[in-house]
JSON list of C-alpha atoms in Angstrom, two decimals:
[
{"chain": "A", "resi": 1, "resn": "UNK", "atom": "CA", "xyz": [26.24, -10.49, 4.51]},
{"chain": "A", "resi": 2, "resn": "UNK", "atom": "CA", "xyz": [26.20, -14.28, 4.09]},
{"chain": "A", "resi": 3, "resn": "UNK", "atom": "CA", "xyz": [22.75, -14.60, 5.83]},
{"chain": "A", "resi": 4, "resn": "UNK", "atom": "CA", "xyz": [21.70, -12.04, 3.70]},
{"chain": "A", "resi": 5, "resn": "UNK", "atom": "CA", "xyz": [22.63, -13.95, 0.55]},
{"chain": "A", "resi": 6, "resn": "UNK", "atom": "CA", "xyz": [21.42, -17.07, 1.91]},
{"chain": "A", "resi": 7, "resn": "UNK", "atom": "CA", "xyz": [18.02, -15.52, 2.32]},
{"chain": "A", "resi": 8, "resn": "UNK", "atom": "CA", "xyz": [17.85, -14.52, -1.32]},
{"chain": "A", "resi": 9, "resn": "UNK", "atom": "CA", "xyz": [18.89, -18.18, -2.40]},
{"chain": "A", "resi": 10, "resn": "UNK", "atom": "CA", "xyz": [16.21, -19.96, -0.90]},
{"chain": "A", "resi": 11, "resn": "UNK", "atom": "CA", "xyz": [13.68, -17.57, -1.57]},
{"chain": "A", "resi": 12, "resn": "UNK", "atom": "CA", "xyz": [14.83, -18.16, -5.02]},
{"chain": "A", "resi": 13, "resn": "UNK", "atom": "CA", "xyz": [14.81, -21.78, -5.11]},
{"chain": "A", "resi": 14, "resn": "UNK", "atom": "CA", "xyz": [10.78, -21.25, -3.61]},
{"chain": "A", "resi": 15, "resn": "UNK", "atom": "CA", "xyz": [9.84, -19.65, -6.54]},
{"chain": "A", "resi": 16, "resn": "UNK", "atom": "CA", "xyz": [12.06, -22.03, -8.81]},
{"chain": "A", "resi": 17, "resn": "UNK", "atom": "CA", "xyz": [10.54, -24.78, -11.18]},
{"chain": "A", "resi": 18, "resn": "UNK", "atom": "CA", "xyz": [11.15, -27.27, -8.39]},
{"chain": "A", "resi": 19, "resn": "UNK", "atom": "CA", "xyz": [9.94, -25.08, -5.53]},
{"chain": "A", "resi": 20, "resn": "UNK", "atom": "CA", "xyz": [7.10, -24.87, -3.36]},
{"chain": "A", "resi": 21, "resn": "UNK", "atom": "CA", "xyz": [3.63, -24.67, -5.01]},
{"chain": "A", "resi": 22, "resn": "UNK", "atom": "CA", "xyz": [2.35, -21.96, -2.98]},
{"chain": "A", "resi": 23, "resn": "UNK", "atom": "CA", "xyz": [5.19, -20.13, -2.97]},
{"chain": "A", "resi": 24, "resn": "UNK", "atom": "CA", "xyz": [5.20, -20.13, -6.86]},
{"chain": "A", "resi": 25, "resn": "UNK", "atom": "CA", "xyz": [1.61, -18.49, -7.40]},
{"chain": "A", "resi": 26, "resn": "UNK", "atom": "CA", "xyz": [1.89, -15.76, -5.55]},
{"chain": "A", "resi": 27, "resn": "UNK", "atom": "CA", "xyz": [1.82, -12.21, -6.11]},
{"chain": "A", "resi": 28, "resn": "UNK", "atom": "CA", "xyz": [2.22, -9.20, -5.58]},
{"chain": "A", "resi": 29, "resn": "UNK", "atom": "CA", "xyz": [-1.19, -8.44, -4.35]},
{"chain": "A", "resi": 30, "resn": "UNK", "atom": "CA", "xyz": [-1.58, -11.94, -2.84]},
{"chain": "A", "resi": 31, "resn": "UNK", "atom": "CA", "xyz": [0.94, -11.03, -0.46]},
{"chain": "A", "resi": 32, "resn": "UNK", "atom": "CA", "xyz": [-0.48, -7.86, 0.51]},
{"chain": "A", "resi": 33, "resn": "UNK", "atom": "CA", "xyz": [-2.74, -9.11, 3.78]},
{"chain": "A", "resi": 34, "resn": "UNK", "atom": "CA", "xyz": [0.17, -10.95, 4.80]},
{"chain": "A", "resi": 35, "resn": "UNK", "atom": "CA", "xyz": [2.72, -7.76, 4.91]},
{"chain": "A", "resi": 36, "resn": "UNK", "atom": "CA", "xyz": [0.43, -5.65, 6.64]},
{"chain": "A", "resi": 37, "resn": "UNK", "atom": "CA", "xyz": [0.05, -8.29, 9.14]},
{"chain": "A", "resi": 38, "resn": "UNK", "atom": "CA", "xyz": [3.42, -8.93, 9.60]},
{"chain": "A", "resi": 39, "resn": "UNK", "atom": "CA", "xyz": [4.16, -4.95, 10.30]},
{"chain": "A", "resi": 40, "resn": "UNK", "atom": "CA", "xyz": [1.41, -5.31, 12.99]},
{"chain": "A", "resi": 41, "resn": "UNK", "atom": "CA", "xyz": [2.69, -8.29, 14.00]},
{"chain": "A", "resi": 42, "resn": "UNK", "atom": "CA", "xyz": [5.99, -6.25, 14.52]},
{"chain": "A", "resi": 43, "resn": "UNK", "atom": "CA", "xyz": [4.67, -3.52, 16.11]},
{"chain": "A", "resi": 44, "resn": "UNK", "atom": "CA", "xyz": [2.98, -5.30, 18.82]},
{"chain": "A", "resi": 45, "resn": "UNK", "atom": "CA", "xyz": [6.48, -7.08, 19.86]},
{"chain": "A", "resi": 46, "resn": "UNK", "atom": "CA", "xyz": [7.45, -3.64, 19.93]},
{"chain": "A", "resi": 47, "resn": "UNK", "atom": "CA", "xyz": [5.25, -2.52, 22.40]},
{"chain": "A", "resi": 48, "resn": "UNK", "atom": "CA", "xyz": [5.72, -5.75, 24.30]},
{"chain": "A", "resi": 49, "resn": "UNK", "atom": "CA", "xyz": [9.24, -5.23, 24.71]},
{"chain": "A", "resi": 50, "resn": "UNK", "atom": "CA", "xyz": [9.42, -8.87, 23.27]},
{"chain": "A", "resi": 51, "resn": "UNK", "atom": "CA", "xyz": [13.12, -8.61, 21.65]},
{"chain": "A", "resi": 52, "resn": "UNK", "atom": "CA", "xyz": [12.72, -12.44, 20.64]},
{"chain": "A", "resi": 53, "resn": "UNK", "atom": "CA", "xyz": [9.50, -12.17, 19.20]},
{"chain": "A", "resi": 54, "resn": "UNK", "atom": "CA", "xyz": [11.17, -8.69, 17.18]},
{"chain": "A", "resi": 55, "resn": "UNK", "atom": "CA", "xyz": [13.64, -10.26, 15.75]},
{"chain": "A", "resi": 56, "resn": "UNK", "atom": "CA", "xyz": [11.59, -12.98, 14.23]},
{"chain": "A", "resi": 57, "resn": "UNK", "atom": "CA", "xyz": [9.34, -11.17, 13.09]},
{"chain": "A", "resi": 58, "resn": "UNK", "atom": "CA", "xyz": [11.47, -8.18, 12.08]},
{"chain": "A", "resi": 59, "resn": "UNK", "atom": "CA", "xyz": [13.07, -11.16, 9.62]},
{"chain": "A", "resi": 60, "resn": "UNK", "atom": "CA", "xyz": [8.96, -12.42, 8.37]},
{"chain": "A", "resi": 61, "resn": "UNK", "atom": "CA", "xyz": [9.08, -8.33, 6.88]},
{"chain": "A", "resi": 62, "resn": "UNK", "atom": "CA", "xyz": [12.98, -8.79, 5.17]},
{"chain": "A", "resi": 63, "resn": "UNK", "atom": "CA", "xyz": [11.73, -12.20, 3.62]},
{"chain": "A", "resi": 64, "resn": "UNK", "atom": "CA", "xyz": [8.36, -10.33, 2.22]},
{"chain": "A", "resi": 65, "resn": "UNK", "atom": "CA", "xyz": [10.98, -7.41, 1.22]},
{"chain": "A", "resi": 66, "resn": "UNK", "atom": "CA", "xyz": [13.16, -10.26, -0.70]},
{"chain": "A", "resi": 67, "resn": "UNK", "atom": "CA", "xyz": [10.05, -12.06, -2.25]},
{"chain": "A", "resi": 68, "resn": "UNK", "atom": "CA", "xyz": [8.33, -8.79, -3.45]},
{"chain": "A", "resi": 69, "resn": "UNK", "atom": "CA", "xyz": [11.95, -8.03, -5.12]},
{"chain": "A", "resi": 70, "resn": "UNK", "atom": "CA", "xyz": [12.20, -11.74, -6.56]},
{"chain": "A", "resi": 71, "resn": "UNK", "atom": "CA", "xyz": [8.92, -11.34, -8.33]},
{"chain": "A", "resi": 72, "resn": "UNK", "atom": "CA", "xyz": [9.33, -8.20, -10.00]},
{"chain": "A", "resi": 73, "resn": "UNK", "atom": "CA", "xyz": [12.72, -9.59, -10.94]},
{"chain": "A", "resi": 74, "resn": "UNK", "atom": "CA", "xyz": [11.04, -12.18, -12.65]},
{"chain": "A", "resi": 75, "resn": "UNK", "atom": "CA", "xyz": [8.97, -9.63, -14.51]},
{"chain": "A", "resi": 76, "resn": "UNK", "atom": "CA", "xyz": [12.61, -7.61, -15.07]},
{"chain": "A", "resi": 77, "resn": "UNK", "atom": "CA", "xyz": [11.65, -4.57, -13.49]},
{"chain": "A", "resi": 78, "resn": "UNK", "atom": "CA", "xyz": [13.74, -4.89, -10.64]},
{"chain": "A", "resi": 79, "resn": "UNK", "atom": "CA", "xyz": [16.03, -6.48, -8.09]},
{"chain": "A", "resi": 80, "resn": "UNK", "atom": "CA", "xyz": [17.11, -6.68, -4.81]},
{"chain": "A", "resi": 81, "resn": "UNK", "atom": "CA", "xyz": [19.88, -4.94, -5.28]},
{"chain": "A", "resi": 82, "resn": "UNK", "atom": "CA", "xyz": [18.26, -1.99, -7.07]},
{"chain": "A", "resi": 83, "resn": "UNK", "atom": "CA", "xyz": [15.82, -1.70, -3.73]},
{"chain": "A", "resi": 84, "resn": "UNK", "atom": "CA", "xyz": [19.36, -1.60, -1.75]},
{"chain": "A", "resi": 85, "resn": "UNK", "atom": "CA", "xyz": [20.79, 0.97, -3.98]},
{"chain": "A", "resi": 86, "resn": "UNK", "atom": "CA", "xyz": [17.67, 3.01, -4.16]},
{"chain": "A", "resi": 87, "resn": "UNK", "atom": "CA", "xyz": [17.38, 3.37, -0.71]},
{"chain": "A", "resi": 88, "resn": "UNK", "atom": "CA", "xyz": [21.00, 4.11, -0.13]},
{"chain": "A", "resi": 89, "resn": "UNK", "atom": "CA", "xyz": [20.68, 7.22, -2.50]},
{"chain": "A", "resi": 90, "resn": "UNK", "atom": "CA", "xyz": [17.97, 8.19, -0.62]},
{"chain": "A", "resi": 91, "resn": "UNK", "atom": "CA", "xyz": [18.81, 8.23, 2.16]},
{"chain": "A", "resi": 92, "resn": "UNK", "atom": "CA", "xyz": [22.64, 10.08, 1.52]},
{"chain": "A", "resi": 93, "resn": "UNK", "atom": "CA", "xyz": [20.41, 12.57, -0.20]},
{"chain": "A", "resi": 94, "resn": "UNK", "atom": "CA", "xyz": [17.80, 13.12, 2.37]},
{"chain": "A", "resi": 95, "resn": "UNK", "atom": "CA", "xyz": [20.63, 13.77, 4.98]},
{"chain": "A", "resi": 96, "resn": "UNK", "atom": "CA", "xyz": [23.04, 16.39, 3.36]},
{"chain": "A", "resi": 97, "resn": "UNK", "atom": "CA", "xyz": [23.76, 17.80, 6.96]},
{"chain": "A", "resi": 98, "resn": "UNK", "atom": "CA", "xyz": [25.54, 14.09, 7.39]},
{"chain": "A", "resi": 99, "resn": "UNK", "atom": "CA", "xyz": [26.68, 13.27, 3.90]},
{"chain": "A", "resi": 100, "resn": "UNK", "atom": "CA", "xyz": [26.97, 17.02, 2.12]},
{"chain": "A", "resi": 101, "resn": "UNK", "atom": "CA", "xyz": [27.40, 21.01, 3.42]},
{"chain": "A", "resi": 102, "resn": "UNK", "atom": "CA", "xyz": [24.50, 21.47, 5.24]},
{"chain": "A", "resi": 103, "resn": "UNK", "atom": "CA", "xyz": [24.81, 22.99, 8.78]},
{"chain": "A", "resi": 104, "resn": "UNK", "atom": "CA", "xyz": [21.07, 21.71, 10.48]},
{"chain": "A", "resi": 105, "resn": "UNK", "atom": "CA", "xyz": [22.06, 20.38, 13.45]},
{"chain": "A", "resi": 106, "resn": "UNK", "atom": "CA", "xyz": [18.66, 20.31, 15.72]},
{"chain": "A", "resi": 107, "resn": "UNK", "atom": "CA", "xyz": [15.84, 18.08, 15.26]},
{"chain": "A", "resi": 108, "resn": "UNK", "atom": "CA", "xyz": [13.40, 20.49, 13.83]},
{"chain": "A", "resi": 109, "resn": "UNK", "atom": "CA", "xyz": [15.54, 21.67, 10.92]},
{"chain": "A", "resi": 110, "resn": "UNK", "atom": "CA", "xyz": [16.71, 18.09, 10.27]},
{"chain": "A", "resi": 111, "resn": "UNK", "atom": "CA", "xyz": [12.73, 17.66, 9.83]},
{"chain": "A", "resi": 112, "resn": "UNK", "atom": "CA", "xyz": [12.39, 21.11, 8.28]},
{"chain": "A", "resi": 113, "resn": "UNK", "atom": "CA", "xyz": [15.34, 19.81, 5.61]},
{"chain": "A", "resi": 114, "resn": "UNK", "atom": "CA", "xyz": [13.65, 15.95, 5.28]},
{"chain": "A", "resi": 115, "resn": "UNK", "atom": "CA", "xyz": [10.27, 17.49, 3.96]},
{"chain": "A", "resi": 116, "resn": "UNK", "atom": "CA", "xyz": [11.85, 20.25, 1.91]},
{"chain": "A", "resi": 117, "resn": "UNK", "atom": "CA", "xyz": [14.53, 17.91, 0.12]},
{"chain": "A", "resi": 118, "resn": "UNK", "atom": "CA", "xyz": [10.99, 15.64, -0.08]},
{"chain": "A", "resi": 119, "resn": "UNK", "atom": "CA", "xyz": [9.12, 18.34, -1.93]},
{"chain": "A", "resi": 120, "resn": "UNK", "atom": "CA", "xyz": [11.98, 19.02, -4.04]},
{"chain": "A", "resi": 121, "resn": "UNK", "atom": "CA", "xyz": [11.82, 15.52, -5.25]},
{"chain": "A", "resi": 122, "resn": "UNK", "atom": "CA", "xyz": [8.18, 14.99, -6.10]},
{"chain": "A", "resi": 123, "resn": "UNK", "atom": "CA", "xyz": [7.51, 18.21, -7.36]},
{"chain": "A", "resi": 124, "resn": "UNK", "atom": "CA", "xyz": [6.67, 17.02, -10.88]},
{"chain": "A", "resi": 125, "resn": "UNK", "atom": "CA", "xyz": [4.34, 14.69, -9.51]},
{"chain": "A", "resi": 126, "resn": "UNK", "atom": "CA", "xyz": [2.17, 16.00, -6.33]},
{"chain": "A", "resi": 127, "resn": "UNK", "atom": "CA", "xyz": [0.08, 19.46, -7.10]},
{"chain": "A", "resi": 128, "resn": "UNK", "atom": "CA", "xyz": [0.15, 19.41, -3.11]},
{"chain": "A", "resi": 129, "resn": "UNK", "atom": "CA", "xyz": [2.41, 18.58, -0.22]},
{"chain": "A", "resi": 130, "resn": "UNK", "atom": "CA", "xyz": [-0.68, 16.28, 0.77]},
{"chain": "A", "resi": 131, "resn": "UNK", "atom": "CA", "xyz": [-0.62, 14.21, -2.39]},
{"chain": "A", "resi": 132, "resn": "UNK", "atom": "CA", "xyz": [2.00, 12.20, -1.18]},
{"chain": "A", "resi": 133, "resn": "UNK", "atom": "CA", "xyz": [0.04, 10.28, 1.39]},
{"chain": "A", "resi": 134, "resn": "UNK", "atom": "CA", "xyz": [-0.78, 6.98, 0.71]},
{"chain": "A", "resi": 135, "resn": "UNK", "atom": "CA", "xyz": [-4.37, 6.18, 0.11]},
{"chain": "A", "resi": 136, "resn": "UNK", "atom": "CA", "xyz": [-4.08, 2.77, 1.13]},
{"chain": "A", "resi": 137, "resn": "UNK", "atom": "CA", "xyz": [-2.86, 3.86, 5.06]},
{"chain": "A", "resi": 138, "resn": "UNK", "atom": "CA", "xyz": [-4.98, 2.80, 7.23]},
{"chain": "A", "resi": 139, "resn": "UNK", "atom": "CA", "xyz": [-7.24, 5.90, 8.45]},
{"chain": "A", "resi": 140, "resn": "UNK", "atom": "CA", "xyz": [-5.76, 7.16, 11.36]},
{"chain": "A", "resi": 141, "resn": "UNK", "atom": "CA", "xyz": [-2.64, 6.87, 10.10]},
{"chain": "A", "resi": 142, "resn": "UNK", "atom": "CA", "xyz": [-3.45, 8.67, 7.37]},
{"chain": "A", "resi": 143, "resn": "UNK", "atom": "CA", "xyz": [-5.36, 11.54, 9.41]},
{"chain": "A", "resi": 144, "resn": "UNK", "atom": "CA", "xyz": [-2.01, 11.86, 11.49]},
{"chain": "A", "resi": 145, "resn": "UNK", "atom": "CA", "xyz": [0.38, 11.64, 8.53]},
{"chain": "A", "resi": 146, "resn": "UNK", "atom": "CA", "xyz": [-2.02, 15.02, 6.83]},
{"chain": "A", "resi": 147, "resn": "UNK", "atom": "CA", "xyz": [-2.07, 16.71, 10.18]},
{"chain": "A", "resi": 148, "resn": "UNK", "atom": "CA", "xyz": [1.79, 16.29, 10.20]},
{"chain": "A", "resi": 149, "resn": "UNK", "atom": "CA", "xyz": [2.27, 17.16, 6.49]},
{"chain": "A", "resi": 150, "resn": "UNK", "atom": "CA", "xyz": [0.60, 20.35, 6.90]},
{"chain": "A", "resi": 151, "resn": "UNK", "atom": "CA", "xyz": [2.32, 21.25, 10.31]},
{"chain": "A", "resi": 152, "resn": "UNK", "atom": "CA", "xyz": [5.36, 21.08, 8.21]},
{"chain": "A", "resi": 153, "resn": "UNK", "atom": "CA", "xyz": [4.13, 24.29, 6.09]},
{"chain": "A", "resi": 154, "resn": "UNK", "atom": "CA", "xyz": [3.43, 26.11, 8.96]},
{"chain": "A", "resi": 155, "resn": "UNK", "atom": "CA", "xyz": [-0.44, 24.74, 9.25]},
{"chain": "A", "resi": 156, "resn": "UNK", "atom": "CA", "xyz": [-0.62, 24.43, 12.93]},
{"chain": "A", "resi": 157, "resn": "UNK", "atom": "CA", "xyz": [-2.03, 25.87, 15.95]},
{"chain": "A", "resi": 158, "resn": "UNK", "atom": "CA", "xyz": [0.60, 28.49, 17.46]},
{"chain": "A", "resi": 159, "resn": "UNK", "atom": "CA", "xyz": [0.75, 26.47, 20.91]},
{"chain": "A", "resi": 160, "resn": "UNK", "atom": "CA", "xyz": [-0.46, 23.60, 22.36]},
{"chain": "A", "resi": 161, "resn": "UNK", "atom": "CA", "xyz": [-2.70, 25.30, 25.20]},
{"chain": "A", "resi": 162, "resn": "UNK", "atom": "CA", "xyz": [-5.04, 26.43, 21.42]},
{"chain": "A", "resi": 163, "resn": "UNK", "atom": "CA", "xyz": [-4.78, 22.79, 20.49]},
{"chain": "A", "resi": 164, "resn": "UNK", "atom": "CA", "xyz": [-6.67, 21.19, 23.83]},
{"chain": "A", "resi": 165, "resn": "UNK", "atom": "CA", "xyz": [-8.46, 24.73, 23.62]},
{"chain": "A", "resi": 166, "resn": "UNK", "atom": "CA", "xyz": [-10.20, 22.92, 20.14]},
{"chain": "A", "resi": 167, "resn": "UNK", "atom": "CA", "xyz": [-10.44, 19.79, 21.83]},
{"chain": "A", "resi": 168, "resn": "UNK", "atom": "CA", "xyz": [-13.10, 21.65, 23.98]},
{"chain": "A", "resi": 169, "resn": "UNK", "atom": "CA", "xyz": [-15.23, 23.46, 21.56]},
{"chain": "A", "resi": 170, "resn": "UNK", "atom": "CA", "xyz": [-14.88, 20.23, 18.92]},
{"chain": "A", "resi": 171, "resn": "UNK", "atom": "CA", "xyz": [-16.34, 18.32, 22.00]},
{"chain": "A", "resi": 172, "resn": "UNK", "atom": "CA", "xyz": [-19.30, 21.09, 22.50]},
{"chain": "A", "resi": 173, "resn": "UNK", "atom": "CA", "xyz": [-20.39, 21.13, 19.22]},
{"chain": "A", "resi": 174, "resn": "UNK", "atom": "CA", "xyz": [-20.29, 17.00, 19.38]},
{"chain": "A", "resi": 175, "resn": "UNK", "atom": "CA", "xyz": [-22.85, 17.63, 22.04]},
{"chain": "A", "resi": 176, "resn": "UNK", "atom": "CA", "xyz": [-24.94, 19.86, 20.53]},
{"chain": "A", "resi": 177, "resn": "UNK", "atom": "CA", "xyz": [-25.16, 17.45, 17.44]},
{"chain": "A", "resi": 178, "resn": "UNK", "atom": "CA", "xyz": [-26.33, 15.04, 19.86]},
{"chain": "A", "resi": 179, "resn": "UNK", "atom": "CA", "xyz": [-29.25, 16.89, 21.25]},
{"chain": "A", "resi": 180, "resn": "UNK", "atom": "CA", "xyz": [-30.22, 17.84, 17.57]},
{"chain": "A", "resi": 181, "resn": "UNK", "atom": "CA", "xyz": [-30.51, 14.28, 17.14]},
{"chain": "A", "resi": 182, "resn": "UNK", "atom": "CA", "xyz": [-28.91, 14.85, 13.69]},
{"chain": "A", "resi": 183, "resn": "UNK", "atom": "CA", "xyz": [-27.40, 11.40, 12.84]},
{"chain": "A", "resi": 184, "resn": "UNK", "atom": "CA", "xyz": [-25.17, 13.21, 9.71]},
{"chain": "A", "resi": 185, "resn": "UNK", "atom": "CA", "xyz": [-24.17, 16.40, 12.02]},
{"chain": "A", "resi": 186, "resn": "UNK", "atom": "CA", "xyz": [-23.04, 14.29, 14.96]},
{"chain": "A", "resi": 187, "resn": "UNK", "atom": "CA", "xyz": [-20.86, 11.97, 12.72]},
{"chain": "A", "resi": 188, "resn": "UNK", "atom": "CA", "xyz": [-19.36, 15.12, 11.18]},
{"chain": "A", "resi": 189, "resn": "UNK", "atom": "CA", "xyz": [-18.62, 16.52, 14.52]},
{"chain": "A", "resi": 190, "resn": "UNK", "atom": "CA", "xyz": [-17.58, 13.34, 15.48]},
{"chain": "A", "resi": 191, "resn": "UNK", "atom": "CA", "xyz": [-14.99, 13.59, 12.89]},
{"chain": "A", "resi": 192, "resn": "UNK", "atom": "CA", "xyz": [-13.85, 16.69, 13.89]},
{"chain": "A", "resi": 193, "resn": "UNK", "atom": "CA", "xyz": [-13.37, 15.70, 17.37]},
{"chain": "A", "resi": 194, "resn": "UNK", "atom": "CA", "xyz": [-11.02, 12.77, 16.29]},
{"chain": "A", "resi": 195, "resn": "UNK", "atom": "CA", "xyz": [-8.72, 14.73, 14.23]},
{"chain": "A", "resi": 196, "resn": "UNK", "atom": "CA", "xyz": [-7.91, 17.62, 16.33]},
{"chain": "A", "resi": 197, "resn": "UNK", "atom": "CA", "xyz": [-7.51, 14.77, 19.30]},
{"chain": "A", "resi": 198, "resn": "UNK", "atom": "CA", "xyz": [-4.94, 13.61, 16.72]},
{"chain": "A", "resi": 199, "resn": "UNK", "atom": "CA", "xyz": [-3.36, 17.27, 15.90]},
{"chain": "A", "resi": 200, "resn": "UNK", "atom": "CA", "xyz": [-2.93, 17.60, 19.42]},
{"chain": "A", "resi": 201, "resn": "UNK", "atom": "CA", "xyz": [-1.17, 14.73, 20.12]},
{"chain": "A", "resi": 202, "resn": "UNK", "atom": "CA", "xyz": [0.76, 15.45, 17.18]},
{"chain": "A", "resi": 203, "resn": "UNK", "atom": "CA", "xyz": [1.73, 18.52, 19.19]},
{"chain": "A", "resi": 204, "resn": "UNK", "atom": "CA", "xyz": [2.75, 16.69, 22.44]},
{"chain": "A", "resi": 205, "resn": "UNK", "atom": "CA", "xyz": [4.93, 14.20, 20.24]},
{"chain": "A", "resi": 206, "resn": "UNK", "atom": "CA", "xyz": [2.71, 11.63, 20.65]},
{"chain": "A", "resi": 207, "resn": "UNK", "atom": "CA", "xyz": [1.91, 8.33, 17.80]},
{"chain": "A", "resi": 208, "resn": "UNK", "atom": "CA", "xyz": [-2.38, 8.09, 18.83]},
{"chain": "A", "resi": 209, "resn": "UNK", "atom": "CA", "xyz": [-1.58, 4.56, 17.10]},
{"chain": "A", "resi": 210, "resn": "UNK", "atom": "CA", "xyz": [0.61, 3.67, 19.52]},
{"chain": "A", "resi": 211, "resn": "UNK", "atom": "CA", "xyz": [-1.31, 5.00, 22.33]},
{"chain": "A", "resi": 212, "resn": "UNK", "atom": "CA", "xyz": [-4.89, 3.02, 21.11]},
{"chain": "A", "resi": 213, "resn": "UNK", "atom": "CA", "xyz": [-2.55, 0.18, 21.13]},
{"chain": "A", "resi": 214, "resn": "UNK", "atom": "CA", "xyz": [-1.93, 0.59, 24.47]},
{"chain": "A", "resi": 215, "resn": "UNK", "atom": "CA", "xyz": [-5.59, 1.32, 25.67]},
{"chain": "A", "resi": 216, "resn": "UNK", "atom": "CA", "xyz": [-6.82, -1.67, 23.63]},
{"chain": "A", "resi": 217, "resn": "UNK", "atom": "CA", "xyz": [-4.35, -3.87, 25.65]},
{"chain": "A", "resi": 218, "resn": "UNK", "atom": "CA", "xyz": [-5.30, -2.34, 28.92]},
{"chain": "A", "resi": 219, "resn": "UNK", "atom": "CA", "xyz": [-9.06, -2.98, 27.91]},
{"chain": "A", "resi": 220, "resn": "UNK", "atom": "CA", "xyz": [-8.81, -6.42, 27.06]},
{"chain": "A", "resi": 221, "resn": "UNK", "atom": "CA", "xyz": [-6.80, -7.50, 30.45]},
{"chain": "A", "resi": 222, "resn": "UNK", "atom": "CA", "xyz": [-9.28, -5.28, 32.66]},
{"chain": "A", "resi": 223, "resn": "UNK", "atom": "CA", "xyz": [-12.50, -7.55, 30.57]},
{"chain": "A", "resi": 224, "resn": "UNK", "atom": "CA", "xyz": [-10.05, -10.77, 30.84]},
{"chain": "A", "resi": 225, "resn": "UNK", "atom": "CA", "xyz": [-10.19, -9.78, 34.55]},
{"chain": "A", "resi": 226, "resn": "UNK", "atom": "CA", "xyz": [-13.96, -9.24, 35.03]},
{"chain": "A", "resi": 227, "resn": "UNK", "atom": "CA", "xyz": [-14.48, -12.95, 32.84]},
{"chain": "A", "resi": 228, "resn": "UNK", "atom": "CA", "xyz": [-12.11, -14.25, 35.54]},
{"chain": "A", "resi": 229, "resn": "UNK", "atom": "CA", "xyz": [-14.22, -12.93, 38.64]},
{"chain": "A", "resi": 230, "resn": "UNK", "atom": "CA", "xyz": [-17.29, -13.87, 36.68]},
{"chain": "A", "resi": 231, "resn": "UNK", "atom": "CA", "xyz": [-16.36, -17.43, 36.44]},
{"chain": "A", "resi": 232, "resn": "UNK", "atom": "CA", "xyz": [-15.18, -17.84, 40.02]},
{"chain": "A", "resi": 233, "resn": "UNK", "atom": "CA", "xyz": [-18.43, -16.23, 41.51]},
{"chain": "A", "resi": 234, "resn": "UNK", "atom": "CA", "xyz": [-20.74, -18.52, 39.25]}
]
């Protein structure tokens, strides 16, 4: 892929002794804020439906995907290339019922198979099917990803009806917290409430990131709305 290649040049000759100054200084952890908001940054033109706006900035997260590779080839650790190969084994290995003699077909045992094959490689290093979770996720994300973790070990409510069942008595004990005016109780109750919320859209299929997203939208143009009337009636 010649744009490919090009892409690697010139982040090369950014970081090269006749480069840009910025670009020479950084780091990995420098360029951590910047990656996370770049994978917002995509994810909003995702839910916008803005395929322009994708593709540019789908192409912000290759070049911080190059430059991350570029400086721990400068360290000799690795390369570009070895990210490329590394993820190539991966994925032919995660996806034997493509590449091998597995017969999964449906969804469910192709997930079944992911996590299993998943275990299988990181059992020398996680006590726990949990300990695989990123700390650094961001917190619902990482509430979702242990609700899903543990639904893939059989940890799960037996139907969904049991789920929004929860939802109910999670919500009744947030109440009673309240009238106990226990500060600590209602924030643990609170917490409770939000993760079985999460479980059960878990359950219906659902990303709760994608759907706060959503609300947080349809918030802000119903408040742009009421500044609008606002204005006009002053």
């Amino acid at each position: 892929m010649k744009s490919f290649e090009e892409l690697i040049s010139i982040v090369k000759k950014l970081r090269g002794e006749n480069g840009c100054a910025w670009d020479r200084v950084q780091t990995f952890d420098s360029l951590i804020p910047c990656f996370l908001e770049e994978a917002y940054e995509v994810v909003e033109a995702i839910n916008n439906k803005d395929y322009e706006n994708i593709k540019e900035e789908l192409g912000d997260i290759l070049l911080h995907v190059v430059f991350f590779s570029e400086l721990a080839n400068d360290e000799n650790k690795f390369n570009i290339d070895d990210v490329c190969k590394n993820i190539n084994e991966k994925l032919i290995r995660r996806h034997p019922h493509v590449f091998g003699d597995s017969k999964v077909k449906d969804v469910n045992g192709i997930l079944k198979q992911w996590e299993e094959i998943k275990k299988e490689e990181k059992k020398n290093n996680n006590k726990s099917i949990l300990d695989g979770i990123p700390k650094s996720l961001p917190i619902m994300e990482k509430s979702y990803k242990l609700m899903k973790k543990a639904a893939s070990v059989g940890f799960e409510y037996e139907n969904i009806d049991d789920s929004l069942d929860k939802i109910e008595e999670e919500l009744i004990e947030v109440k009673e917290a309240y009238n106990e005016k226990d500060k600590e109780h209602l924030e643990e109750e609170i917490g409770d409430l939000i993760m079985t919320v999460l479980d059960f859209a878990r359950m219906n299929k659902i990303n709760p990131v994608n759907s706060l997203l959503r609300v947080n939208e349809k918030f802000k143009r119903r408040f742009q709305y009421i500044e609008e009337m606002s204005k006009k009636n002053e």
